[in-house]
């Protein structure tokens, strides 16, 4: 598969309904065999072998990641199970600094001899590359934490829930969709468990057990007479939780024109509404292009935050390391150095947070042994910081890393990846209804849809799942063919109202692609419903 | 170990099939051996050498199927993976779309393997990247690029006697060259089976030329323009359309190939008369395997002839439902062109826009195949047959179906992206907004 295609398939919301190429995720196993993990004492012994071997060959720094990655996919279509698979990938990745240059090697042979050999290979790679290296790597200091551990706070391990229960749920979801007028439906539950052990010559031995879950579906309604078809995807958010995420309580539901979810998810309820909405979409009127005030639900806005704030504040993009693939950033160092670059309106406060409970990016420590934290990226509309890792910290005057280094597997080198990046809710009480009351001509958008942004993150275009016209403070019916286009800075400066904390919810992506060879990471983005005034809306209807 | 010969692969697959107790068993084996160098800011950032091999087993009892894969190849591991697949099959619900296995098939010998490419070493890669860096450094520009090579093999066998094997090589290179001021950028991307065809020095010079030539871009109004799409740009857009040549989704009413009132657009004049699209795994410029994952032989197939849709792709299940022969889609998509070069197309253009590549293309509406995305790394205004000045990047909203109805001229096809694609001159291409990105 070409790298370009990887980005297409792994883009947010794109890959979820396809059963992935399982070989890419590892070896199928009975997951119950692997849930207990490898004894931490054994992992420490193995880690010390790597660190000592690297140092003896001349490494000035070394780290090792011993990883066991479990995935489970259950995918269905209408009355048929398309696939059930459990996969495991287990191995070791060793990174070293030698002669001022990085080297990396990995092996799936988890023995002391093989690990020592991989450590030596990593040093050899570093020394070979050092010959054409420019400035030597400068690593921010990091204290050793000794032997510590962290675990995603889950109530039910998704891997311990019988496959039959998941199959029954998904076939039930499909049945509800068909009973309510859908012509086609796909549904999926995807669960992840990363058992990660990190050790470094700084003196850290970090054992982590990370869990994520993503239930989703896609409903299609076909009108044969007109030849039209419309789809609606789930309004679930992939989540850093266990299977308790599938057991929604009344307090997890945000009622309104359609039900949305916070904390936990009701898949059966959502698919019933999706079938109704898809049917309604077939008859909905086409939007008149023009300027509208946009009221954006968190189930939609997460993706706009991801593309227009999350990616341009990545320091490796700013510096040019992604120039050949995902691009650079308009948020150049001079804008940050000015301390007054107006990214958005005064209401815009955006934080990076690797500690947020229930988020996809939450871990105790990153993949180079840095304890995770929360920090400001945009404060009262002004750009204040970036996302940095240990070898970048000095560039923006930091004495320590932000802790956002990540690798998708033991056999991939870790590099800078996006932490959870979220828009803070408004400080004053404001409900969605109150917000809509003040809109003369607007569109209320729920759910994420088509997304595209340029390589420096200026010009973007977003669609959505459901569009409601707002006229003189009231919802006036459903619209079709809506997409909005804006320049990132102008868009965030047009932000003039944010609902309060009670409306704050997370969205996110299981598969954010970056790097060459491309790697995938999972990340959440939170917000409350937010209004942007005077945004350009285009009509996307065409005839072929 | 990672690259097995036909005989070695056959021996492992036979052994695995021998362990099976299921009614039916299918086994796939694949391996890859290769390496890469990534560079940015005119220096290597990462480099790797990767060798992998894995085995997948699919076991069926009645219509209940389970699958498992493994990457260990001792006898105990092979027996274990067969057992796991059988255990999952026993747990799985019946698959109403299960198709009986194919028996032995006859396949043409592919021409996907090149010994010189297979022999590439870290030194070969370093030398090739060194040539690219020499261009950017000499010109005072910044390069970021990626070079990757791999030798791969795939083999399948089933309990009804089918066996297929293919071995191939690939080397791919891409580089983005930018000026130090960040006001100009150029890009090239190329891949081949044969290392001798890859010239990183010449390609980097093209990217460097575009980086210098695109500096100081002017803004012009969005709207409908005649565009000349370089083969990479055309390929970027059309690869989305190729995925839509699927009969099942068309029959189900949820594809741009669906017909109002039911049925498909097979046989309809969907594109301009000068559009001819076919695939051929034996094409020497873009060869591919002569069988697909089901074990069906892949042959030359005409998809579009003089703008008329001649074939859609049918899976074995859907073909049986529709009582037709299954037709696998091939990755070697070829759009017939003419003999004109890109320069010839520019010379014949009174007013137009030259597009190097597109970026971040996403589907906006599957009904009409409307796509959005942006130009990137070299967009130029053409007047009276000459490139006059660089212009700022545009966002487009266009359907490849509409685009292939507006074809004015096609040049000589070039291997790029998703196939063998000609440079294209297209009228009334829709740009909807400007981008400040460089």
Tab-separated table of C-alpha atoms in Angstrom, chain A residues 73-253:
chain	number	residue	atom	x	y	z
A	73	UNK	CA	-12.330	-6.381	15.688
A	74	UNK	CA	-15.933	-7.468	15.376
A	75	UNK	CA	-17.477	-6.283	12.104
A	76	UNK	CA	-20.972	-6.920	10.752
A	77	UNK	CA	-23.146	-5.976	7.805
A	78	UNK	CA	-26.947	-6.294	7.918
A	79	UNK	CA	-27.545	-9.900	9.091
A	80	UNK	CA	-23.996	-11.075	8.451
A	81	UNK	CA	-20.826	-11.140	10.547
A	82	UNK	CA	-18.060	-9.925	8.266
A	83	UNK	CA	-15.201	-10.803	10.561
A	84	UNK	CA	-14.096	-11.523	14.100
A	85	UNK	CA	-10.415	-11.328	14.878
A	86	UNK	CA	-8.095	-11.065	17.836
A	87	UNK	CA	-4.525	-10.069	17.147
A	88	UNK	CA	-1.368	-9.798	19.181
A	89	UNK	CA	1.945	-8.152	18.390
A	90	UNK	CA	4.795	-8.598	20.870
A	91	UNK	CA	8.345	-7.351	20.602
A	92	UNK	CA	11.020	-4.871	21.545
A	93	UNK	CA	12.167	-1.528	20.113
A	94	UNK	CA	15.461	0.027	21.168
A	95	UNK	CA	16.452	3.639	20.535
A	96	UNK	CA	19.898	5.031	21.224
A	97	UNK	CA	21.910	8.225	20.938
A	98	UNK	CA	25.485	7.692	19.749
A	99	UNK	CA	27.857	10.266	18.291
A	100	UNK	CA	25.037	12.783	18.654
A	101	UNK	CA	22.666	10.888	16.363
A	102	UNK	CA	19.608	8.675	16.824
A	103	UNK	CA	19.636	4.975	15.960
A	104	UNK	CA	16.802	2.457	16.209
A	105	UNK	CA	16.373	-1.302	15.913
A	106	UNK	CA	13.565	-3.703	16.767
A	107	UNK	CA	13.064	-7.426	17.162
A	108	UNK	CA	10.164	-9.758	17.815
A	109	UNK	CA	12.600	-12.250	19.325
A	110	UNK	CA	12.190	-11.323	22.988
A	111	UNK	CA	15.269	-13.056	24.382
A	112	UNK	CA	18.273	-11.543	26.128
A	113	UNK	CA	20.599	-12.432	23.257
A	114	UNK	CA	18.339	-10.988	20.572
A	115	UNK	CA	17.733	-7.833	22.606
A	116	UNK	CA	21.463	-7.291	23.121
A	117	UNK	CA	22.033	-7.748	19.395
A	118	UNK	CA	19.263	-5.255	18.545
A	119	UNK	CA	20.800	-2.721	20.924
A	120	UNK	CA	24.126	-3.094	19.147
A	121	UNK	CA	22.394	-2.687	15.759
A	122	UNK	CA	20.762	0.512	16.971
A	123	UNK	CA	24.129	1.913	17.985
A	124	UNK	CA	25.605	0.913	14.613
A	125	UNK	CA	22.768	2.711	12.788
A	126	UNK	CA	23.334	5.829	14.901
A	127	UNK	CA	27.048	5.861	14.209
A	128	UNK	CA	26.506	5.340	10.467
A	129	UNK	CA	23.977	8.181	10.251
A	130	UNK	CA	26.183	10.452	12.343
A	131	UNK	CA	28.493	10.780	9.352
A	132	UNK	CA	25.862	12.774	7.461
A	133	UNK	CA	24.162	14.306	10.492
A	134	UNK	CA	24.202	18.076	10.891
A	135	UNK	CA	23.706	19.461	14.374
A	136	UNK	CA	23.939	16.808	17.124
A	137	UNK	CA	20.722	15.834	18.905
A	138	UNK	CA	20.119	17.913	22.042
A	139	UNK	CA	18.033	16.032	24.574
A	140	UNK	CA	16.079	17.805	27.308
A	141	UNK	CA	17.000	16.440	30.733
A	142	UNK	CA	14.624	13.929	32.263
A	143	UNK	CA	14.784	12.552	35.761
A	144	UNK	CA	14.422	8.805	36.254
A	145	UNK	CA	11.192	7.774	37.980
A	146	UNK	CA	12.392	4.354	39.170
A	147	UNK	CA	9.821	1.569	38.933
A	148	UNK	CA	6.356	3.054	38.346
A	149	UNK	CA	3.132	1.966	36.655
A	150	UNK	CA	-0.046	3.422	35.163
A	151	UNK	CA	-3.310	1.902	33.913
A	152	UNK	CA	-6.301	3.310	32.037
A	153	UNK	CA	-9.046	3.489	34.683
A	154	UNK	CA	-11.471	0.956	33.150
A	155	UNK	CA	-14.379	-0.853	34.780
A	156	UNK	CA	-14.822	-3.686	32.241
A	157	UNK	CA	-11.998	-5.040	30.107
A	158	UNK	CA	-13.428	-5.200	26.570
A	159	UNK	CA	-11.307	-8.266	25.817
A	160	UNK	CA	-12.997	-10.182	28.623
A	161	UNK	CA	-16.485	-9.555	27.212
A	162	UNK	CA	-17.505	-12.630	25.166
A	163	UNK	CA	-17.402	-12.217	21.393
A	164	UNK	CA	-20.977	-13.493	21.261
A	165	UNK	CA	-22.169	-10.520	23.322
A	166	UNK	CA	-20.566	-8.120	20.850
A	167	UNK	CA	-21.878	-10.006	17.824
A	168	UNK	CA	-25.390	-10.064	19.307
A	169	UNK	CA	-25.239	-6.325	19.998
A	170	UNK	CA	-24.052	-5.451	16.490
A	171	UNK	CA	-26.594	-7.704	14.764
A	172	UNK	CA	-29.241	-6.107	16.975
A	173	UNK	CA	-27.990	-2.664	15.940
A	174	UNK	CA	-28.253	-3.700	12.295
A	175	UNK	CA	-31.755	-5.075	12.829
A	176	UNK	CA	-32.899	-1.828	14.463
A	177	UNK	CA	-31.500	0.145	11.518
A	178	UNK	CA	-33.302	-2.031	8.956
A	179	UNK	CA	-36.543	-2.007	10.971
A	180	UNK	CA	-36.418	1.789	10.932
A	181	UNK	CA	-36.050	2.201	7.209
A	182	UNK	CA	-32.347	1.770	6.424
A	183	UNK	CA	-31.402	-0.162	3.302
A	184	UNK	CA	-27.865	-0.999	4.398
A	185	UNK	CA	-25.918	-0.909	7.641
A	186	UNK	CA	-22.381	-1.768	8.739
A	187	UNK	CA	-21.396	-1.868	12.403
A	188	UNK	CA	-18.109	-2.436	14.190
A	189	UNK	CA	-16.611	-2.701	17.661
A	190	UNK	CA	-12.857	-2.193	17.786
A	191	UNK	CA	-10.968	-2.635	21.071
A	192	UNK	CA	-7.300	-1.972	21.805
A	193	UNK	CA	-5.026	-2.875	24.704
A	194	UNK	CA	-1.420	-1.606	24.681
A	195	UNK	CA	0.749	-3.251	27.348
A	196	UNK	CA	3.830	-1.017	27.249
A	197	UNK	CA	7.014	-1.221	29.266
A	198	UNK	CA	9.539	1.597	28.945
A	199	UNK	CA	13.021	1.803	30.444
A	200	UNK	CA	15.841	4.246	29.837
A	201	UNK	CA	19.356	5.056	30.926
A	202	UNK	CA	17.787	7.942	32.876
A	203	UNK	CA	16.674	5.366	35.445
A	204	UNK	CA	12.980	4.931	34.605
A	205	UNK	CA	11.183	1.573	34.478
A	206	UNK	CA	7.601	2.375	33.490
A	207	UNK	CA	4.881	-0.262	33.101
A	208	UNK	CA	1.610	0.878	31.489
A	209	UNK	CA	-1.637	-0.834	30.510
A	210	UNK	CA	-3.645	1.295	28.044
A	211	UNK	CA	-7.204	0.580	26.856
A	212	UNK	CA	-9.315	2.120	24.099
A	213	UNK	CA	-12.653	1.251	22.484
A	214	UNK	CA	-14.462	2.395	19.331
A	215	UNK	CA	-18.010	1.323	18.478
A	216	UNK	CA	-19.405	2.762	15.246
A	217	UNK	CA	-21.800	2.177	12.377
A	218	UNK	CA	-22.826	3.524	8.998
A	219	UNK	CA	-26.444	3.558	7.822
A	220	UNK	CA	-27.467	4.056	4.171
A	221	UNK	CA	-30.913	5.019	2.860
A	222	UNK	CA	-31.537	4.586	-0.864
A	223	UNK	CA	-34.432	6.178	-2.740
A	224	UNK	CA	-34.591	4.101	-5.933
A	225	UNK	CA	-37.122	6.335	-7.616
A	226	UNK	CA	-34.996	9.461	-7.436
A	227	UNK	CA	-31.711	7.559	-7.543
A	228	UNK	CA	-30.576	9.380	-4.390
A	229	UNK	CA	-28.857	7.825	-1.405
A	230	UNK	CA	-27.833	9.319	1.919
A	231	UNK	CA	-25.774	8.009	4.814
A	232	UNK	CA	-25.378	8.741	8.480
A	233	UNK	CA	-22.558	7.571	10.706
A	234	UNK	CA	-22.659	6.908	14.449
A	235	UNK	CA	-22.388	9.858	16.835
A	236	UNK	CA	-20.171	7.804	19.133
A	237	UNK	CA	-16.720	9.022	20.103
A	238	UNK	CA	-13.850	6.548	20.234
A	239	UNK	CA	-12.856	6.516	23.875
A	240	UNK	CA	-10.112	5.696	26.355
A	241	UNK	CA	-12.429	3.477	28.356
A	242	UNK	CA	-13.334	-0.156	28.851
A	243	UNK	CA	-16.507	-1.930	27.752
A	244	UNK	CA	-18.489	0.069	30.334
A	245	UNK	CA	-18.558	2.696	27.548
A	246	UNK	CA	-21.262	0.571	25.899
A	247	UNK	CA	-23.559	0.786	28.956
A	248	UNK	CA	-25.060	4.273	28.755
A	249	UNK	CA	-26.907	5.799	31.708
A	250	UNK	CA	-29.494	8.590	31.500
A	251	UNK	CA	-26.895	11.162	32.568
A	252	UNK	CA	-24.717	10.210	29.581
A	253	UNK	CA	-27.327	11.435	27.086
